[in-house]
mmCIF file of C-alpha atoms in Angstrom:
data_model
loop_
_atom_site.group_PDB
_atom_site.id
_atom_site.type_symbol
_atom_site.label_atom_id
_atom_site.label_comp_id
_atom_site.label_asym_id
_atom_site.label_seq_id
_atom_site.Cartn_x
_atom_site.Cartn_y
_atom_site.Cartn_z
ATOM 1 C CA UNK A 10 -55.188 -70.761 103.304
ATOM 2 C CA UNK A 11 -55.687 -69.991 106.857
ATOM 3 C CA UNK A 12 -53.940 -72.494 109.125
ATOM 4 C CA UNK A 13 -54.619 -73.271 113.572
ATOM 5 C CA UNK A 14 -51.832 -74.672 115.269
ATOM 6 C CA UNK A 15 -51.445 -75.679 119.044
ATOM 7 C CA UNK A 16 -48.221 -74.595 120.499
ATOM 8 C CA UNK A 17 -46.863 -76.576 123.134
ATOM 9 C CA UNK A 18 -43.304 -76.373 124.584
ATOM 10 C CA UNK A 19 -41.638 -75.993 121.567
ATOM 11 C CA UNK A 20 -43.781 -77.961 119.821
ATOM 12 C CA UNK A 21 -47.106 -77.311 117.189
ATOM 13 C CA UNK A 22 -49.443 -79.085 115.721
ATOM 14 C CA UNK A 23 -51.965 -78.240 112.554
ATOM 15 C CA UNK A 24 -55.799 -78.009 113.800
ATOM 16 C CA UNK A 25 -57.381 -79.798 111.402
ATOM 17 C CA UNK A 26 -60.966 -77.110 109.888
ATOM 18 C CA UNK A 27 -63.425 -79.822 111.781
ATOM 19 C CA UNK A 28 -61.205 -79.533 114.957
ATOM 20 C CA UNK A 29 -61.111 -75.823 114.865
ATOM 21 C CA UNK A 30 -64.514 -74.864 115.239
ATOM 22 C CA UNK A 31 -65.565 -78.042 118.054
ATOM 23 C CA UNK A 32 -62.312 -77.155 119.811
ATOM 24 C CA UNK A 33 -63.277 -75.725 123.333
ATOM 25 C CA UNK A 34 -61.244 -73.005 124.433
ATOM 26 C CA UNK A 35 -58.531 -74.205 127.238
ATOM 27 C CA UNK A 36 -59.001 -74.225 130.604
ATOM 28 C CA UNK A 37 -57.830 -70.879 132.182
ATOM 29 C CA UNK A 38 -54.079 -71.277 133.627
ATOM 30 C CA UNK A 39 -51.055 -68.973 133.630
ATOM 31 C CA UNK A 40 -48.916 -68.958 130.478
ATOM 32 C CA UNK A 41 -45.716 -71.115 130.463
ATOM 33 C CA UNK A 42 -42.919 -69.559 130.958
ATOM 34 C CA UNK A 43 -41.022 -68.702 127.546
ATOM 35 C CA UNK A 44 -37.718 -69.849 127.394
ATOM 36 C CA UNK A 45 -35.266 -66.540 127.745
ATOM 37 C CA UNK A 46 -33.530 -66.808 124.585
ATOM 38 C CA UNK A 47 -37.518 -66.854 123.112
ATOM 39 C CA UNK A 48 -39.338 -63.197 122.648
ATOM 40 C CA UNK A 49 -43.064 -63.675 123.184
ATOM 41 C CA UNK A 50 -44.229 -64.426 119.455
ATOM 42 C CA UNK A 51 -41.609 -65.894 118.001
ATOM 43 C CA UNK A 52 -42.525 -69.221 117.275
ATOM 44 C CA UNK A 53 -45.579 -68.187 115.220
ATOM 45 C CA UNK A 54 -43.157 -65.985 113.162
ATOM 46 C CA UNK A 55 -41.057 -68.958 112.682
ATOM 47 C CA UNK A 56 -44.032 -70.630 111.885
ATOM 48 C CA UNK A 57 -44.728 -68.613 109.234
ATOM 49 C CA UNK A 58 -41.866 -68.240 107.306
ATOM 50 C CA UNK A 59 -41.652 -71.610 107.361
ATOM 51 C CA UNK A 60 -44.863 -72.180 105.496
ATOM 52 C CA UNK A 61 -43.500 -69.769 102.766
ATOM 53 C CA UNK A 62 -41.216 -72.428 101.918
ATOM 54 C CA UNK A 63 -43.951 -74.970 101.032
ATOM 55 C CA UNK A 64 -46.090 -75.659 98.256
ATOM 56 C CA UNK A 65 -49.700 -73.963 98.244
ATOM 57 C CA UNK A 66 -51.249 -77.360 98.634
ATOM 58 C CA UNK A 67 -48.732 -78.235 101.083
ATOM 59 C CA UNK A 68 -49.391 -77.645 105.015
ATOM 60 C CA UNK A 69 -47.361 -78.063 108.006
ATOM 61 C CA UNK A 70 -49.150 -81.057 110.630
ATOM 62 C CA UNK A 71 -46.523 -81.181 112.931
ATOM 63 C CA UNK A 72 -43.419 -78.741 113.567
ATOM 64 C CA UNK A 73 -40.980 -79.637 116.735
ATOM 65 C CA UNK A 74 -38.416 -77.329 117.332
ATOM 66 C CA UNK A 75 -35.111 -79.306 117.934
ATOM 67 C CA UNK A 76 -31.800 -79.239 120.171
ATOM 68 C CA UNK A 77 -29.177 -77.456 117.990
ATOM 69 C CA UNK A 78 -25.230 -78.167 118.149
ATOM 70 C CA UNK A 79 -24.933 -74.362 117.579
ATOM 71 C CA UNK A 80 -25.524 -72.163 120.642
ATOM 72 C CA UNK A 81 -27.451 -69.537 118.030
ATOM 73 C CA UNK A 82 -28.954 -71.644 115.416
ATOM 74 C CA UNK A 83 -32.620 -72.608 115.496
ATOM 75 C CA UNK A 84 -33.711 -75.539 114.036
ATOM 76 C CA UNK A 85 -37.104 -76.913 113.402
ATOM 77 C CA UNK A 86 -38.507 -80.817 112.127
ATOM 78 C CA UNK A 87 -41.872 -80.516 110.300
ATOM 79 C CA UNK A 88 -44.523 -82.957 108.888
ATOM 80 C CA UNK A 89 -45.492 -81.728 105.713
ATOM 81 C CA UNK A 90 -47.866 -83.050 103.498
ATOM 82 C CA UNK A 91 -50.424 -82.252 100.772
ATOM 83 C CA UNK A 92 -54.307 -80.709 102.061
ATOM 84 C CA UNK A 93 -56.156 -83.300 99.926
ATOM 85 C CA UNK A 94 -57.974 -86.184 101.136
ATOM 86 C CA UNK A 95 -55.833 -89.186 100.499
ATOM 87 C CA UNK A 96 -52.585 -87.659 100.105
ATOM 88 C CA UNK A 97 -50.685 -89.475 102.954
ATOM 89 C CA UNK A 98 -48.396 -90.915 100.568
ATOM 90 C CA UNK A 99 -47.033 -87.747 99.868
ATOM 91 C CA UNK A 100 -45.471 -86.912 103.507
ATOM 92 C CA UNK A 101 -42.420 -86.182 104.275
ATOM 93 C CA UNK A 102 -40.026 -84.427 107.225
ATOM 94 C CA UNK A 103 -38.530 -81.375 106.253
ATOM 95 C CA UNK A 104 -35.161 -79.526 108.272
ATOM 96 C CA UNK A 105 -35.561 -76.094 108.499
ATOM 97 C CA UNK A 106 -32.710 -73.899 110.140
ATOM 98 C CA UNK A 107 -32.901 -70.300 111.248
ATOM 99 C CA UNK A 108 -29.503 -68.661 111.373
ATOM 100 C CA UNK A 109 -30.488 -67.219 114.731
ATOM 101 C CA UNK A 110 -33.394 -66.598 116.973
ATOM 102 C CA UNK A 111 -34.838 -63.147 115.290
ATOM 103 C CA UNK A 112 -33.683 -64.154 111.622
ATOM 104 C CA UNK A 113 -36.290 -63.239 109.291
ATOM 105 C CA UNK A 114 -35.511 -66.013 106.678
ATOM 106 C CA UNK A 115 -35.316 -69.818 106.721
ATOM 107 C CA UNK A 116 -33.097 -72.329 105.139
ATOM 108 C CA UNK A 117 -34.603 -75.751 104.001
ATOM 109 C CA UNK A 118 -31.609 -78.272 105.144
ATOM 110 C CA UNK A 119 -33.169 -81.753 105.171
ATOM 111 C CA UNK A 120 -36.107 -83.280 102.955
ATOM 112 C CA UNK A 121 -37.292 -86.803 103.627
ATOM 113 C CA UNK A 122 -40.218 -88.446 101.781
ATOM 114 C CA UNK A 123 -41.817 -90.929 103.906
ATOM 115 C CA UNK A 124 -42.966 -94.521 102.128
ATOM 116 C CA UNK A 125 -44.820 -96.690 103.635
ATOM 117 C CA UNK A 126 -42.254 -98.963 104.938
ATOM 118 C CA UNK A 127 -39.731 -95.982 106.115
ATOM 119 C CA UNK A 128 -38.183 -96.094 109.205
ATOM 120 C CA UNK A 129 -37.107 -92.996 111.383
ATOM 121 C CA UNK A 130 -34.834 -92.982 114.357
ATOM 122 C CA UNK A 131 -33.521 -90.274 116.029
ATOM 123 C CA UNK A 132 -31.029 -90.225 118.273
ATOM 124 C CA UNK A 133 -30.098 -88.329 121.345
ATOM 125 C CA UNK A 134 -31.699 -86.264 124.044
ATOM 126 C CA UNK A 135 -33.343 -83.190 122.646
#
């Protein structure tokens, strides 16, 4: 299935089909500046070899990428959960970890189902 995400700062979320075709196109600014460890590009490649890790019925509604403790490392939080209508309680967070910036495989290092009464705190500054 064909999926829209909005990249922000390291950041993307899922565009949902109804948002996709009433979004209006953004206003006309420069670029941000890509980090310069980050080739233009890369985060949608990230992006998807990350969804080849999921389930076909599975898609990605929010993806962060996070502060890593290794200079080289890239690591990623995602929201993951099923495409059909009423399958919130089948969400979870997934930790996905690229070896380094222009690996071209992923490693799933953290799955989380979220309940309804889960609580998440994370700690830190990134």
């Amino acid at each position: 299935p064909r999926q829209s995400f909005v990249m922000v700062k390291g950041a993307a979320r899922l565009l949902p089909a109804e948002e996709i075709s009433l979004a209006e196109p953004p206003p006309a600014e420069p670029p941000p500046a890509e980090p310069p460890c980050q080739a233009p590009g890369q985060q949608e490649q990230h992006l998807h070899l990350m969804m080849q890790l999921l389930r076909p019925q599975d898609a990605i509604r929010l993806a962060v990428r996070l502060e890593s403790a290794r200079p080289r490392r890239v690591r990623y939080l995602l929201l993951v959960r099923p495409e059909e209508a009423g399958a919130e309680a089948e969400t979870a967070l997934l930790g996905v970890d690229f070896a380094h910036e222009g690996a071209t495989r992923c490693t799933l290092g953290m799955v989380l189902p979220l309940w309804s009464d889960t609580q998440v705190f994370l700690d830190g500054d990134g």
